[in-house]
Amino acid sequence: ALDTFYKDYEVNVVSTSNGNRAVTLDRVVTKLRLTFTDAVNEKTSTVNITPGTWYHGLDYVNGTPANAKTNYTSSITIPTNELGKTGLQVNIYGFSTAEEWQTTVSVTSKHANGEIIGSTTLTNVPFKANRITEYAGPLFGSEDSMVLSLDTDWYDAYTGTW
């Protein structure tokens, strides 16, 4: 689910009604935004986000939470132009009611061969409709990590004689 709006209400139609209605739809999704404060490891291919409980389907919004997914993982492919940079943000969306609920969220960065590069677990993460829940922290190594690059250009030359 991405940004989704919904409204459930009764309409009383009478013979003198002109049929015009003004309806304000409510946002029924929640968004989790993760910002990684360390440099994205050069070997990173994906970031997997696995909430302990995640909801889908409008029947949950109607008060029938039968569609909870307990083994849901959102796998986000990391663009190569983000490798080595700090401040990468990723988002996932889920359906929610206006009532707040909490769950655990596991976040794992992986190499293309499946090797785990880094992981963290967030506990008691609060969600509800029309809310962006934001967390920030390191995932790919230490906050003190350093990215090295080689400058292979020669800027000047010194010529001597003997």
Tab-separated table of C-alpha atoms in Angstrom, residues 10-162:
chain	number	residue	atom	x	y	z
A	10	GLU	CA	-23.980	6.162	5.634
A	11	VAL	CA	-25.810	8.366	3.163
A	12	ASN	CA	-29.466	9.112	3.714
A	13	VAL	CA	-31.073	9.754	0.340
A	14	VAL	CA	-34.463	11.455	0.237
A	15	SER	CA	-36.564	12.601	-2.697
A	16	THR	CA	-35.780	16.271	-2.029
A	17	SER	CA	-32.006	15.671	-2.014
A	18	ASN	CA	-29.957	17.111	-4.851
A	19	GLY	CA	-27.459	14.212	-4.553
A	20	ASN	CA	-24.418	16.405	-3.914
A	21	ARG	CA	-22.152	15.340	-1.065
A	22	ALA	CA	-18.857	16.669	0.259
A	23	VAL	CA	-16.764	13.842	1.624
A	24	THR	CA	-13.360	14.142	3.283
A	25	LEU	CA	-11.357	10.971	2.919
A	26	ASP	CA	-9.014	9.900	5.721
A	27	ARG	CA	-5.487	8.595	5.202
A	28	VAL	CA	-5.553	4.948	6.314
A	29	VAL	CA	-1.906	4.091	5.938
A	30	THR	CA	1.084	4.398	8.206
A	31	LYS	CA	4.615	4.959	6.956
A	32	LEU	CA	7.891	3.793	8.470
A	33	ARG	CA	10.852	5.922	7.400
A	34	LEU	CA	14.353	4.721	8.233
A	35	THR	CA	17.383	6.998	7.829
A	36	PHE	CA	20.799	5.356	7.940
A	37	THR	CA	23.383	7.614	9.562
A	38	ASP	CA	26.452	5.646	8.475
A	39	ALA	CA	27.849	5.170	4.977
A	40	VAL	CA	26.122	2.499	2.905
A	41	ASN	CA	28.541	-0.431	2.694
A	42	GLU	CA	29.895	-0.814	-0.857
A	43	LYS	CA	28.762	-4.461	-0.928
A	44	THR	CA	25.138	-3.685	-0.001
A	45	SER	CA	22.535	-4.924	-2.458
A	46	THR	CA	19.313	-4.796	-0.412
A	47	VAL	CA	17.857	-3.640	2.872
A	48	ASN	CA	15.178	-5.921	4.293
A	49	ILE	CA	12.605	-4.490	6.701
A	50	THR	CA	10.589	-7.078	8.644
A	51	PRO	CA	7.908	-5.816	11.027
A	52	GLY	CA	6.738	-8.360	13.616
A	53	THR	CA	3.155	-7.558	12.603
A	54	TRP	CA	2.056	-5.680	9.488
A	55	TYR	CA	-1.425	-5.097	8.103
A	56	HIS	CA	-2.888	-5.109	4.628
A	57	GLY	CA	-6.400	-4.857	3.231
A	58	LEU	CA	-9.173	-2.395	3.958
A	59	ASP	CA	-11.030	-4.899	6.170
A	60	TYR	CA	-8.419	-4.091	8.853
A	61	VAL	CA	-9.389	-0.419	8.612
A	62	ASN	CA	-13.025	-1.458	9.070
A	63	GLY	CA	-12.112	-3.072	12.393
A	64	THR	CA	-11.531	-6.673	11.305
A	65	PRO	CA	-7.783	-7.198	11.769
A	66	ALA	CA	-7.812	-10.613	10.122
A	67	ASN	CA	-5.207	-9.675	7.564
A	68	ALA	CA	-2.215	-9.239	9.845
A	69	LYS	CA	0.925	-10.531	8.209
A	70	THR	CA	3.439	-11.907	10.668
A	71	ASN	CA	6.097	-12.996	8.176
A	72	TYR	CA	6.119	-9.945	5.921
A	73	THR	CA	9.440	-8.597	4.632
A	74	SER	CA	9.881	-5.563	2.424
A	75	SER	CA	13.083	-5.945	0.409
A	76	ILE	CA	14.413	-2.646	-0.930
A	77	THR	CA	17.083	-2.671	-3.626
A	78	ILE	CA	19.776	-0.076	-2.958
A	79	PRO	CA	20.766	1.939	-6.050
A	80	THR	CA	24.489	1.785	-6.802
A	81	ASN	CA	24.723	5.589	-6.708
A	82	GLU	CA	23.850	5.432	-2.957
A	83	LEU	CA	26.784	3.156	-2.081
A	84	GLY	CA	29.322	4.880	0.135
A	85	LYS	CA	26.948	7.737	1.002
A	86	THR	CA	25.387	8.596	4.361
A	87	GLY	CA	21.788	9.615	5.001
A	88	LEU	CA	20.055	6.945	2.882
A	89	GLN	CA	16.287	6.932	3.565
A	90	VAL	CA	13.903	4.061	2.889
A	91	ASN	CA	10.135	3.865	3.488
A	92	ILE	CA	7.512	1.154	3.815
A	93	TYR	CA	3.737	1.622	4.040
A	94	GLY	CA	1.024	-0.444	5.723
A	95	PHE	CA	-2.662	-0.089	6.481
A	96	SER	CA	-3.649	1.040	9.944
A	97	THR	CA	-6.507	2.277	12.080
A	98	ALA	CA	-6.468	5.519	14.016
A	99	GLU	CA	-5.674	3.528	17.151
A	100	GLU	CA	-1.962	3.211	17.853
A	101	TRP	CA	-0.318	-0.227	17.825
A	102	GLN	CA	3.273	-1.328	18.365
A	103	THR	CA	5.490	-4.019	16.944
A	104	THR	CA	9.130	-5.030	16.636
A	105	VAL	CA	10.919	-4.219	13.367
A	106	SER	CA	14.047	-6.044	12.156
A	107	VAL	CA	16.265	-4.270	9.625
A	108	THR	CA	18.981	-6.151	7.739
A	109	SER	CA	21.377	-5.080	5.001
A	110	LYS	CA	22.534	-7.824	2.652
A	111	HIS	CA	25.112	-8.511	-0.022
A	112	ALA	CA	23.773	-9.847	-3.359
A	113	ASN	CA	24.988	-13.336	-2.317
A	114	GLY	CA	22.769	-13.194	0.798
A	115	GLU	CA	25.565	-12.430	3.272
A	116	ILE	CA	24.357	-10.200	6.116
A	117	ILE	CA	26.319	-6.951	6.277
A	118	GLY	CA	24.532	-5.351	9.222
A	119	SER	CA	21.327	-5.646	11.198
A	120	THR	CA	19.388	-4.032	14.001
A	121	THR	CA	16.104	-4.637	15.814
A	122	LEU	CA	13.765	-1.830	16.837
A	123	THR	CA	11.356	-2.649	19.674
A	124	ASN	CA	7.954	-1.183	20.516
A	125	VAL	CA	7.781	0.800	17.284
A	126	PRO	CA	4.492	2.768	17.317
A	127	PHE	CA	2.238	2.990	14.263
A	128	LYS	CA	-1.165	4.449	13.490
A	129	ALA	CA	-2.978	5.830	10.481
A	130	ASN	CA	-1.787	9.132	9.064
A	131	ARG	CA	1.538	8.974	10.911
A	132	ILE	CA	5.104	8.786	9.674
A	133	THR	CA	7.168	6.873	12.220
A	134	GLU	CA	10.806	7.873	11.782
A	135	TYR	CA	13.901	6.138	13.124
A	136	ALA	CA	17.545	6.948	12.413
A	137	GLY	CA	20.770	5.133	13.199
A	138	PRO	CA	23.701	3.149	11.803
A	139	LEU	CA	23.197	-0.129	9.935
A	140	PHE	CA	26.201	-0.776	7.705
A	141	GLY	CA	29.000	-0.619	10.244
A	142	SER	CA	30.189	1.775	12.883
A	143	GLU	CA	29.167	5.399	13.223
A	144	ASP	CA	32.911	5.962	13.084
A	145	SER	CA	33.241	4.220	9.722
A	146	MET	CA	35.352	5.790	7.040
A	147	VAL	CA	35.048	5.569	3.279
A	148	LEU	CA	38.352	5.764	1.406
A	149	SER	CA	38.734	6.580	-2.244
A	150	LEU	CA	41.821	6.901	-4.404
A	151	ASP	CA	42.653	10.072	-6.256
A	152	THR	CA	44.545	8.701	-9.237
A	153	ASP	CA	44.982	12.047	-11.036
A	154	TRP	CA	48.457	13.625	-11.107
A	155	TYR	CA	48.201	17.332	-10.390
A	156	ASP	CA	51.735	18.503	-11.127
A	157	ALA	CA	55.144	17.164	-11.862
A	158	TYR	CA	58.576	18.048	-10.601
A	159	THR	CA	61.415	17.771	-13.038
A	160	GLY	CA	65.019	17.733	-11.823
A	161	THR	CA	68.357	17.299	-13.541
A	162	TRP	CA	71.552	15.452	-12.551
